[in-house]
CSV table of C-alpha atoms and ligand atoms in Angstrom, one decimal:
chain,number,residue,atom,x,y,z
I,1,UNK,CA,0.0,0.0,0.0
I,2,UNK,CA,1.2,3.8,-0.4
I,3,UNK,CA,0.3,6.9,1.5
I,4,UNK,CA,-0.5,10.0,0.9
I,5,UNK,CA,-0.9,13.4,3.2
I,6,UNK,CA,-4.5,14.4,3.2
I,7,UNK,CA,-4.6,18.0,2.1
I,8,UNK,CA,-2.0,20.3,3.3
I,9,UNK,CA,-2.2,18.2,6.9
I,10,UNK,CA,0.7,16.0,9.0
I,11,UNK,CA,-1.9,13.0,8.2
I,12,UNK,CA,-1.5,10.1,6.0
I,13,UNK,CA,-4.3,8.0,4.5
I,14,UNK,CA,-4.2,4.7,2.4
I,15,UNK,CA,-4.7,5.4,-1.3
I,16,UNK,CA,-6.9,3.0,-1.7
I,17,UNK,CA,-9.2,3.6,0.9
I,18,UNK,CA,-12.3,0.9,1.3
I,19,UNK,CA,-15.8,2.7,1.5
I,20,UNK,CA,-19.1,0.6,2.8
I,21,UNK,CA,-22.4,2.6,1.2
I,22,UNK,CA,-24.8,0.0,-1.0
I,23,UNK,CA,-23.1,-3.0,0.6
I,24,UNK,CA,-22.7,-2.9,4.7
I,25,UNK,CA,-25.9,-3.7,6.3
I,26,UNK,CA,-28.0,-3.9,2.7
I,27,UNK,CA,-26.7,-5.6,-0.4
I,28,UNK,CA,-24.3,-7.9,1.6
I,29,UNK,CA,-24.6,-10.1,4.6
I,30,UNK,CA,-23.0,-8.9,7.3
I,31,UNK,CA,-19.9,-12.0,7.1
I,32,UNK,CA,-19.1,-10.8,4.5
I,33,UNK,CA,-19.1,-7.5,4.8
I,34,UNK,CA,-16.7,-8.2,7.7
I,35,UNK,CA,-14.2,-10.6,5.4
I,36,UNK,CA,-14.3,-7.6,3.2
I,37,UNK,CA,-13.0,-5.5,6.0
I,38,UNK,CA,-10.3,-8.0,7.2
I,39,UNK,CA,-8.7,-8.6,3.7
I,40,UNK,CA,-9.0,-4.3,3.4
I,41,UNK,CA,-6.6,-4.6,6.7
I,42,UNK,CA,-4.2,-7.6,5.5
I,43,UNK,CA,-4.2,-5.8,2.3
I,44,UNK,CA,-2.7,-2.7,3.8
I,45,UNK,CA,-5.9,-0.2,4.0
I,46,UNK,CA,-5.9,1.5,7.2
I,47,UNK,CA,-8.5,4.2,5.9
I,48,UNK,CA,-12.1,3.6,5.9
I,49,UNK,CA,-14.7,5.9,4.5
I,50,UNK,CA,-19.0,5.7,5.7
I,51,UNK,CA,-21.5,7.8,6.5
I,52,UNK,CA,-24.6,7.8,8.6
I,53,UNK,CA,-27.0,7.8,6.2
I,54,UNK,CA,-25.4,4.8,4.3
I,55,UNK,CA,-28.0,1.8,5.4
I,56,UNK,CA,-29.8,4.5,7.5
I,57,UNK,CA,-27.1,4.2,9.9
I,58,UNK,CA,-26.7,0.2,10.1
I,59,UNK,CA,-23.1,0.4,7.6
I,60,UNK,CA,-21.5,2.6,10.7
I,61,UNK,CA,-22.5,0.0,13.0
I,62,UNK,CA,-21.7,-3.6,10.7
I,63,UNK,CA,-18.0,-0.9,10.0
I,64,UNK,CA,-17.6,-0.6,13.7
I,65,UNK,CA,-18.1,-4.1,14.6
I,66,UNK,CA,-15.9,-5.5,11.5
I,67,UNK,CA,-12.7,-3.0,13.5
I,68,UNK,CA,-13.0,-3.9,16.6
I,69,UNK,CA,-10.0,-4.9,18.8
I,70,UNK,CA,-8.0,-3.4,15.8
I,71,UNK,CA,-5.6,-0.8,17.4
I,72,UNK,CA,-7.5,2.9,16.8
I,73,UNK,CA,-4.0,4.6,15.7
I,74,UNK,CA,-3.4,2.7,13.3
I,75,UNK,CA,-6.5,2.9,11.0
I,76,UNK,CA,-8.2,6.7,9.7
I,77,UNK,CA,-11.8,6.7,10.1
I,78,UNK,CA,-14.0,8.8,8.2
I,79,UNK,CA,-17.7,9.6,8.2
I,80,UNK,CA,-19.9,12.0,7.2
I,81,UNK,CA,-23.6,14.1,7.9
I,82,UNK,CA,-26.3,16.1,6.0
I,83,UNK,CA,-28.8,13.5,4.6
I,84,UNK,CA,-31.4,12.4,6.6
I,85,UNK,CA,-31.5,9.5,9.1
I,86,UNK,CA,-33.3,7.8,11.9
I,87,UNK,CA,-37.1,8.1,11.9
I,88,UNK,CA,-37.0,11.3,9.4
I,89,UNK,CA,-38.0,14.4,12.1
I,90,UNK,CA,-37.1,17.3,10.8
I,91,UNK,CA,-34.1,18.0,12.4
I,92,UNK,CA,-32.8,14.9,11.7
I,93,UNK,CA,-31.0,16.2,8.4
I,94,UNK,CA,-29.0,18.7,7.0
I,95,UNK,CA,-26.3,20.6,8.5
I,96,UNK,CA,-27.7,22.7,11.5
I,97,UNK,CA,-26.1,23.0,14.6
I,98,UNK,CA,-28.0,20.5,16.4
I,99,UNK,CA,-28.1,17.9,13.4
I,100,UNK,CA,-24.6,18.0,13.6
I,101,UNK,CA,-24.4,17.8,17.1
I,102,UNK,CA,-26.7,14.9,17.3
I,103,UNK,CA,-24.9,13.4,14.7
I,104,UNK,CA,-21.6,13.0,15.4
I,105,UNK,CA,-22.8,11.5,18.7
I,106,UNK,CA,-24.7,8.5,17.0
I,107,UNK,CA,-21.7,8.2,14.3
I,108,UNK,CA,-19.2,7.7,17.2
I,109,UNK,CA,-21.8,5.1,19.0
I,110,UNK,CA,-22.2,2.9,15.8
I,111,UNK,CA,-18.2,3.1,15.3
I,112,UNK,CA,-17.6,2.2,18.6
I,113,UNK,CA,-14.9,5.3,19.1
I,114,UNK,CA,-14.2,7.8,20.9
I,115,UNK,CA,-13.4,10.5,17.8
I,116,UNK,CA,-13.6,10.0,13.8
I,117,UNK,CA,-10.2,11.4,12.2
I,118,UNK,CA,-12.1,12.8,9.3
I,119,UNK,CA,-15.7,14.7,9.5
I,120,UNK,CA,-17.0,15.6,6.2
I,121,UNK,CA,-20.5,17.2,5.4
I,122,UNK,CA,-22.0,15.1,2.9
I,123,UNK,CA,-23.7,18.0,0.6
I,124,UNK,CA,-23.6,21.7,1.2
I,125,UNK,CA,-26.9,22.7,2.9
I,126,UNK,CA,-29.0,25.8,1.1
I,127,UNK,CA,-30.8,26.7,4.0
I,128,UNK,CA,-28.3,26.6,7.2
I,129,UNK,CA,-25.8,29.6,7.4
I,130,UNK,CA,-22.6,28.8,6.4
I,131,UNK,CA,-21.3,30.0,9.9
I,132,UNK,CA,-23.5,27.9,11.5
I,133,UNK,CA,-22.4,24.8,10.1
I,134,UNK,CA,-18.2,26.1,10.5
I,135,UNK,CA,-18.5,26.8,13.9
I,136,UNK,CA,-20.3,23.4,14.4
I,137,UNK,CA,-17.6,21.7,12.9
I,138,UNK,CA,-15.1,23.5,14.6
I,139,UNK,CA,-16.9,22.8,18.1
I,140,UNK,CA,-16.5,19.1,17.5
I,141,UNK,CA,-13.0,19.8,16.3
I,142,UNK,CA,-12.5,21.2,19.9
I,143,UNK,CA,-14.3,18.5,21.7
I,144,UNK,CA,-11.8,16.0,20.4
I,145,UNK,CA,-14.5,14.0,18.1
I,146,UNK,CA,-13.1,15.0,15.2
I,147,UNK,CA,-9.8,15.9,14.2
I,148,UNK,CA,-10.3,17.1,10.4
I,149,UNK,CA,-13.0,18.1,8.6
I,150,UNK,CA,-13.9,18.1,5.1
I,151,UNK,CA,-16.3,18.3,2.6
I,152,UNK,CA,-18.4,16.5,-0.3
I,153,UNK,CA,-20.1,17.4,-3.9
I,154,UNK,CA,-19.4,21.3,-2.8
I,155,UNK,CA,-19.0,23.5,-5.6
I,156,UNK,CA,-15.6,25.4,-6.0
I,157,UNK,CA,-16.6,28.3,-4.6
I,158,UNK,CA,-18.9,26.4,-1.7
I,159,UNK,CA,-15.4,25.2,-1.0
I,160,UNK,CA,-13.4,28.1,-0.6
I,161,UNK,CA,-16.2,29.8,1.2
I,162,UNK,CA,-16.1,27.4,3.7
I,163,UNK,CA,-12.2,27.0,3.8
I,164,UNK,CA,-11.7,30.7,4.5
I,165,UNK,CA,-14.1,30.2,8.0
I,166,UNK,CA,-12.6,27.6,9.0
I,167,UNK,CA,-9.7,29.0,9.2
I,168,UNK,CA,-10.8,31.9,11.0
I,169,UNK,CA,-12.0,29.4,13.0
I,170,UNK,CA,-8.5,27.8,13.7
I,171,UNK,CA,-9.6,24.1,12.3
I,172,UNK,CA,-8.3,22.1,9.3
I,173,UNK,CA,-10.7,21.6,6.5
I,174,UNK,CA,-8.4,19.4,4.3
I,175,UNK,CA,-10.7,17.3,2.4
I,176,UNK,CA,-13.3,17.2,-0.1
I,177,UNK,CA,-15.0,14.0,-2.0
I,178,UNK,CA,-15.9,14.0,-5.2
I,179,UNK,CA,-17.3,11.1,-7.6
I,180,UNK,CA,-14.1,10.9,-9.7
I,181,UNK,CA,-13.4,8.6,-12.6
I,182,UNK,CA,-12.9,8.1,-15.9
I,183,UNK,CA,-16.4,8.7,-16.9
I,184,UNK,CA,-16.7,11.3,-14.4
I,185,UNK,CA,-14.6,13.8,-14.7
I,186,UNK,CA,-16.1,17.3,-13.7
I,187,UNK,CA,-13.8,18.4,-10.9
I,188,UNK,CA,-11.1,19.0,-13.0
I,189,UNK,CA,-12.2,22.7,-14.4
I,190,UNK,CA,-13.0,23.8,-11.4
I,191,UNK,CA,-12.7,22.0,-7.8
I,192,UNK,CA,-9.2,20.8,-8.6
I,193,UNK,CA,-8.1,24.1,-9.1
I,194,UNK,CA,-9.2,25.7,-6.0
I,195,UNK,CA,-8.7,23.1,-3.9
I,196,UNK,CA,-5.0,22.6,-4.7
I,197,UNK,CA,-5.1,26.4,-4.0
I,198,UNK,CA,-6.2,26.0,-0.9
I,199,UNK,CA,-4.1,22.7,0.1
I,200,UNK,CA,-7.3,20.6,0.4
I,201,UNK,CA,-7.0,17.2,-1.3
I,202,UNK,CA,-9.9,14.8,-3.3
I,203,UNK,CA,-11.2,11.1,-1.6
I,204,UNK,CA,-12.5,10.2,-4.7
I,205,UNK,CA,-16.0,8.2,-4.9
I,206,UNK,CA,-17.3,5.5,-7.4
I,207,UNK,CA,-14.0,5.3,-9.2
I,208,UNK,CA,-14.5,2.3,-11.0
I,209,UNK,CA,-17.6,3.9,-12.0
I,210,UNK,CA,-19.4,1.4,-9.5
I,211,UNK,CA,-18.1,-1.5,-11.2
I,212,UNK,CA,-18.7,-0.6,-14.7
I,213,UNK,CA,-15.0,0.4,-15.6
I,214,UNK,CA,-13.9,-3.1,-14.2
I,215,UNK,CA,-15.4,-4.4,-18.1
I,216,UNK,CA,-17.7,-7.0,-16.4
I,217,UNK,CA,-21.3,-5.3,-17.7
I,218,UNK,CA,-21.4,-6.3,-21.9
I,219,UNK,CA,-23.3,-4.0,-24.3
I,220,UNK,CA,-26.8,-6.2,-25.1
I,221,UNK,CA,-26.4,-8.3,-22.4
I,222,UNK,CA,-27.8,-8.8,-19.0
I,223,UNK,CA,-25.8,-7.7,-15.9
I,224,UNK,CA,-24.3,-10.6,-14.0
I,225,UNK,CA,-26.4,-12.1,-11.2
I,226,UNK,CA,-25.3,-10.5,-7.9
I,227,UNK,CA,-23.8,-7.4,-9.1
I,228,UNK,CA,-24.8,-3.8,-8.3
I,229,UNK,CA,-26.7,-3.6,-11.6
I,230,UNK,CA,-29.3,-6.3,-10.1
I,231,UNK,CA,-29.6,-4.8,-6.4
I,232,UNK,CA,-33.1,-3.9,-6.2
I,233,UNK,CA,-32.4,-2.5,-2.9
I,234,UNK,CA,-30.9,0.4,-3.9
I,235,UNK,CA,-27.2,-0.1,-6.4
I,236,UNK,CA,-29.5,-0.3,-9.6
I,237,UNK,CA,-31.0,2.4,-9.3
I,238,UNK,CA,-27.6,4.2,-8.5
I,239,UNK,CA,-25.6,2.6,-11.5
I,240,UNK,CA,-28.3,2.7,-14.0
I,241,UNK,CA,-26.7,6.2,-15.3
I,242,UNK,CA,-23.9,4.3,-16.5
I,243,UNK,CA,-25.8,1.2,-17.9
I,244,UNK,CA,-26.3,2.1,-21.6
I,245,UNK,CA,-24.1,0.6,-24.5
I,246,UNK,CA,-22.5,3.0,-25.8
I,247,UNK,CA,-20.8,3.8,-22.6
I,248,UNK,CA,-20.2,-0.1,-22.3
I,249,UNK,CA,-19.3,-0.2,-25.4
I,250,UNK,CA,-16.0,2.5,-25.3
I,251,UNK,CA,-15.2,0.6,-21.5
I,252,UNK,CA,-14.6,-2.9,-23.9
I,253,UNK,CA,-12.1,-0.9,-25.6
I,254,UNK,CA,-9.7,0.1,-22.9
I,255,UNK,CA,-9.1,-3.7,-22.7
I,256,UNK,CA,-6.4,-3.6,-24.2
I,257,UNK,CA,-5.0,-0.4,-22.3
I,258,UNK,CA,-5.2,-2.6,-19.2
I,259,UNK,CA,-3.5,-5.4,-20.8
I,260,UNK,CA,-0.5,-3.3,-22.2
I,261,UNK,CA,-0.2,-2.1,-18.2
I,262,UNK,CA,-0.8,-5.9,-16.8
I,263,UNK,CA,-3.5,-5.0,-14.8
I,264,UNK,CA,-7.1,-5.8,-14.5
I,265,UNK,CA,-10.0,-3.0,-15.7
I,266,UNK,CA,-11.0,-2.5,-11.9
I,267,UNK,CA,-7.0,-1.9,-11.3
I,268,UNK,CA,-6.8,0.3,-14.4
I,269,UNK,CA,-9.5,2.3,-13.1
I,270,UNK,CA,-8.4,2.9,-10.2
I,271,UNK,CA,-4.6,3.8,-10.9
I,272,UNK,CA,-6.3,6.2,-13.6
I,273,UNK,CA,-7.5,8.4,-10.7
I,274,UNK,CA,-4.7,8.3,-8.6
I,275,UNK,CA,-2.5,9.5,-11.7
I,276,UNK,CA,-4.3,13.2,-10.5
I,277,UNK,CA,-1.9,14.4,-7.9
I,278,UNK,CA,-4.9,16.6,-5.8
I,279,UNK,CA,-6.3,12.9,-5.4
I,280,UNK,CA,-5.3,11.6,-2.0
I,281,UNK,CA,-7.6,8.2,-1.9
I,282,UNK,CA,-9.3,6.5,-4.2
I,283,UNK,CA,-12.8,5.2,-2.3
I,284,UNK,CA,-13.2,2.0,-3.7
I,285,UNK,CA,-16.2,-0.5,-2.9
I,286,UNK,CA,-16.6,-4.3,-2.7
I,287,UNK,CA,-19.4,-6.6,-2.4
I,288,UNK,CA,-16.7,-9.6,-1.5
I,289,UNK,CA,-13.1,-9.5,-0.3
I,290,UNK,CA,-11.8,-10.9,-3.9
I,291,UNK,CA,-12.8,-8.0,-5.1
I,292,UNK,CA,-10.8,-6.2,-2.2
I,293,UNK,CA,-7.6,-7.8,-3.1
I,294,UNK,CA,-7.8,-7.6,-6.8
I,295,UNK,CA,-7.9,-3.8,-6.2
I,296,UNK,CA,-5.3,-2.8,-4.0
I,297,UNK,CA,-2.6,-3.4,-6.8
I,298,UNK,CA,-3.6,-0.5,-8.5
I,299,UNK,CA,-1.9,1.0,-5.3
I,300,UNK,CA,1.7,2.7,-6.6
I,301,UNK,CA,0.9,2.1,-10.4
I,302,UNK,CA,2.3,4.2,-13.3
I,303,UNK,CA,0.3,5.2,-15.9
I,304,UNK,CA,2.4,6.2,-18.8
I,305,UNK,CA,1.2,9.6,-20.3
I,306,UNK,CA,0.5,8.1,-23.8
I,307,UNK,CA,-1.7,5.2,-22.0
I,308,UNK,CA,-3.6,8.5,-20.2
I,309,UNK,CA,-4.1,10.1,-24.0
I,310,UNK,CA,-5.6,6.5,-25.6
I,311,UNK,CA,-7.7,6.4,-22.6
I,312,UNK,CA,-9.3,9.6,-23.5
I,313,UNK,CA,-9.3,8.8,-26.6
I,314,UNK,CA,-11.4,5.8,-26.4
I,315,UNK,CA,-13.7,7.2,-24.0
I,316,UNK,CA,-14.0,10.0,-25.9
I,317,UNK,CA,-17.6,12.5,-25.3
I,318,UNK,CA,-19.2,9.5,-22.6
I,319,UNK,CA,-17.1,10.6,-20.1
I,320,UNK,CA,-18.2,13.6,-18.7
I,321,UNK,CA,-16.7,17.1,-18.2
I,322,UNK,CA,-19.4,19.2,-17.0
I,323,UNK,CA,-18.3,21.5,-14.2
I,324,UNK,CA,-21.8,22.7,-13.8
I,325,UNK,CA,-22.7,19.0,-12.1
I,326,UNK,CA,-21.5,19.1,-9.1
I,327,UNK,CA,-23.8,21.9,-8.6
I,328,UNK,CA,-26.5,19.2,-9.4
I,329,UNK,CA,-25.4,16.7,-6.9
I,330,UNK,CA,-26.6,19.1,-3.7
I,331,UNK,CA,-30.4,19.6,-3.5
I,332,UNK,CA,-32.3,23.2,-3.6
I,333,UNK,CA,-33.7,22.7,-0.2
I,334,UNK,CA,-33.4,20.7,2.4
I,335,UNK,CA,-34.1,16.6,1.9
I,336,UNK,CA,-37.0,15.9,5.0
F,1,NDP,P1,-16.6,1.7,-6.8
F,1,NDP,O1,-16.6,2.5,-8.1
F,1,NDP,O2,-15.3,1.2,-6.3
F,1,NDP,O3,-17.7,0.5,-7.0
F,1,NDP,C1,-17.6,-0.6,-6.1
F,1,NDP,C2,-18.5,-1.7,-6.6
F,1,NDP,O4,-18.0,-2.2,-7.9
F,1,NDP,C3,-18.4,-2.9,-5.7
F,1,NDP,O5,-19.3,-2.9,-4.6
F,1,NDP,C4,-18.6,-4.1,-6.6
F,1,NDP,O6,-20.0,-4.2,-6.9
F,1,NDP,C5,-17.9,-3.6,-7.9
F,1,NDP,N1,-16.5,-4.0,-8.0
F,1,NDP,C6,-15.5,-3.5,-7.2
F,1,NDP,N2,-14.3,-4.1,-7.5
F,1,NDP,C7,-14.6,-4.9,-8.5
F,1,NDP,C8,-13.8,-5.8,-9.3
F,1,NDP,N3,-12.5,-5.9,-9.0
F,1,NDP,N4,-14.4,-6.5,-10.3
F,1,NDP,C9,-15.7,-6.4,-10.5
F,1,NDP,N5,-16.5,-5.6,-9.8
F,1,NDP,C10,-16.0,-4.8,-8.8
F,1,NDP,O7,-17.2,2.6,-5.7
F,1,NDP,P2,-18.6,2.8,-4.9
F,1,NDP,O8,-19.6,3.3,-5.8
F,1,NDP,O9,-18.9,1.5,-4.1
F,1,NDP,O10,-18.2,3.9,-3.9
F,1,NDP,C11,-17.0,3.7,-3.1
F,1,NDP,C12,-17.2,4.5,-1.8
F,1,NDP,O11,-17.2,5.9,-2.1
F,1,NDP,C13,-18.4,4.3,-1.0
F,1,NDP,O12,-18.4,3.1,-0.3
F,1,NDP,C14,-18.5,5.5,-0.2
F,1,NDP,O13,-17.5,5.4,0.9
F,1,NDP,C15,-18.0,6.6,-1.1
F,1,NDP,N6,-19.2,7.3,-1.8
F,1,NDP,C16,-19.4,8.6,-1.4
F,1,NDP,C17,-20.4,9.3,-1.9
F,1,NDP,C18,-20.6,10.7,-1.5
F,1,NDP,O14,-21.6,11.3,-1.8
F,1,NDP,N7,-19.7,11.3,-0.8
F,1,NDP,C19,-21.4,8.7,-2.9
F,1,NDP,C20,-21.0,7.3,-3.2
F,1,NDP,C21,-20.0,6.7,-2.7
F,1,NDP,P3,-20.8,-5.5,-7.3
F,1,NDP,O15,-19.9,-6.7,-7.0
F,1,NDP,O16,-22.0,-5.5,-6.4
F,1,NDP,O17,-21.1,-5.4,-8.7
């Protein structure tokens, strides 16, 4: 495994850094989401990304149970607030004061710790103050149950808005996570570009585009049984934005990119992201410990700059450049 400083910060996370949401306590058993944890440690992970909406709460818990007895120092935890959980009341969501507050309490519970190393809001909330939110954050920073904070889907400017508080506020907002991949590719106009201005660095979500980019979904065919493209409990829904075969089509291609490198699609894809130097960790999921395995190795990989231009090449207008969606992924008002 290699290690990288998160933002301009003294800590070091895993590149490849294992994330729970659509599997932990919904598509997979919770044995397995364990073994899946355990082969992330032998493997060399030590950083773990959920939040407490994932599983309305349950993938903190199965995360927290999977790490016990493991020594806290040695593994970065990282978890997140903003959409809503528990019964739905209407202050359980967003980022107000007393969501937070409330929060971070239950998140520490579930993970059975005393403090998270990473705090990220999960979306920017329209109708909180800004302020609010900061000094929130900054409160938990000073309570000891959090030691970072950072952000997700913000918009460049979201971003710097809320670096320059917290820095009047004296706490370290270092992080911000993105979905980031190949096919995915609107940060880099604008929330690169800031960010490394500001020394804050990218955990990058869905970078093997949920599974597609590992080549196993065939144009005109059915999805394989027991892959996200058939989870009815949520992961089809979520992929289905990728699922059409033109996009499949152009993944087929980069075959042979992968096989020039020696590594697998899912390793390809992942070393593709971590070829961006404002990229700290690449989240990547699993649904069984194989998978887990297969993808560290994309940890430390090269990819030669004239691989990088047949990539785009291949991919050509499906993957998309937008910087206008990340605007899209935070809703107008508050989610009840
Ligand atoms: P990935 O792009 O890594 O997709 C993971 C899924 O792809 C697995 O669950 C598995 O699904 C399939 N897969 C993984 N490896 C392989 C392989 N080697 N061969 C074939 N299939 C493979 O990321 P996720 O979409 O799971 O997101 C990763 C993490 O990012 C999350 O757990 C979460 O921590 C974070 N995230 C953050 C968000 C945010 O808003 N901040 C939003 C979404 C995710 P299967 O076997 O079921 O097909």
């Amino acid at each position: 495994m290699e290690f990288r400083y998160l933002g301009n910060s003294g800590l070091k996370i895993s590149e490849i850094t294992y994330g729970n949401w659509l599997t932990h306590g919904s598509q997979v058993e919770n044995d397995v989401a364990t073994q899946c944890v355990r082969t992330a440690l032998d493997e060399g992970i030590s950083s773990f990304d959920t939040a407490d909406v994932y599983a309305n709460t349950k993938a903190e818990s199965v995360l927290g149970e999977a790490l016990k007895g493991e020594r806290r120092e040695s593994l970065e935890i990282f978890t997140k607030v903003f959409w809503p959980t528990g019964p739905g009341g209407k202050n359980d969501t967003g980022l107000s004061r007393k969501h937070i507050m409330e929060s971070i309490n239950g998140s520490l519970k579930r993970l059975q710790t005393d403090y998270v190393d990473l705090y990220q809001a999960h979306r920017f909330d329209t109708e909180t103050p800004l302020e609010e939110t900061m000094q929130a954050f900054a409160d938990i920073v000073r309570q000891g149950k959090a030691l970072y904070i950072g952000v997700s889907e913000w918009t460049a400017d979201q971003i710097r808005a809320g670096h320059a508080l917290a820095t009047d506020l004296g706490v370290q907002l270092i992080s911000s996570q993105p979905q980031y991949s190949m096919l995915w590719r609107v940060i880099e106009k604008e929330v690169v570009p800031t960010c490394k201005e500001l020394g804050i660095s990218q955990i990058v979500w869905s970078p093997i585009a949920q599974g597609v980019l590992s080549g196993k979904y065939q144009p005109g065919q059915a999805p394989p049984e027991g892959s996200r493209a058939t989870d009815e409990k949520g992961g089809a829904d979520m992929i289905k934005r990728f699922m059409n075969d033109d996009i499949l089509a152009r993944v087929q291609a980069l075959r042979p990119v992968a096989e020039e490198l020696d590594l697998t699609m899912a390793q390809l894809a992942i070393a593709w992201v971590l070829q961006n130097d404002n990229v700290a960790a690449a989240l990547v999921g699993a649904s069984r410990p194989e998978q887990v395995s297969e993808n560290v190795k994309a940890a430390g990989v090269k990819i030669p700059d004239e691989l990088m231009t047949k990539i785009d090449d291949v991919l050509g207008d499906v993957a998309e450049t937008d910087a206008g969606k990340t605007a899209e992924q935070t809703p107008r008002t508050r989610v009840a």
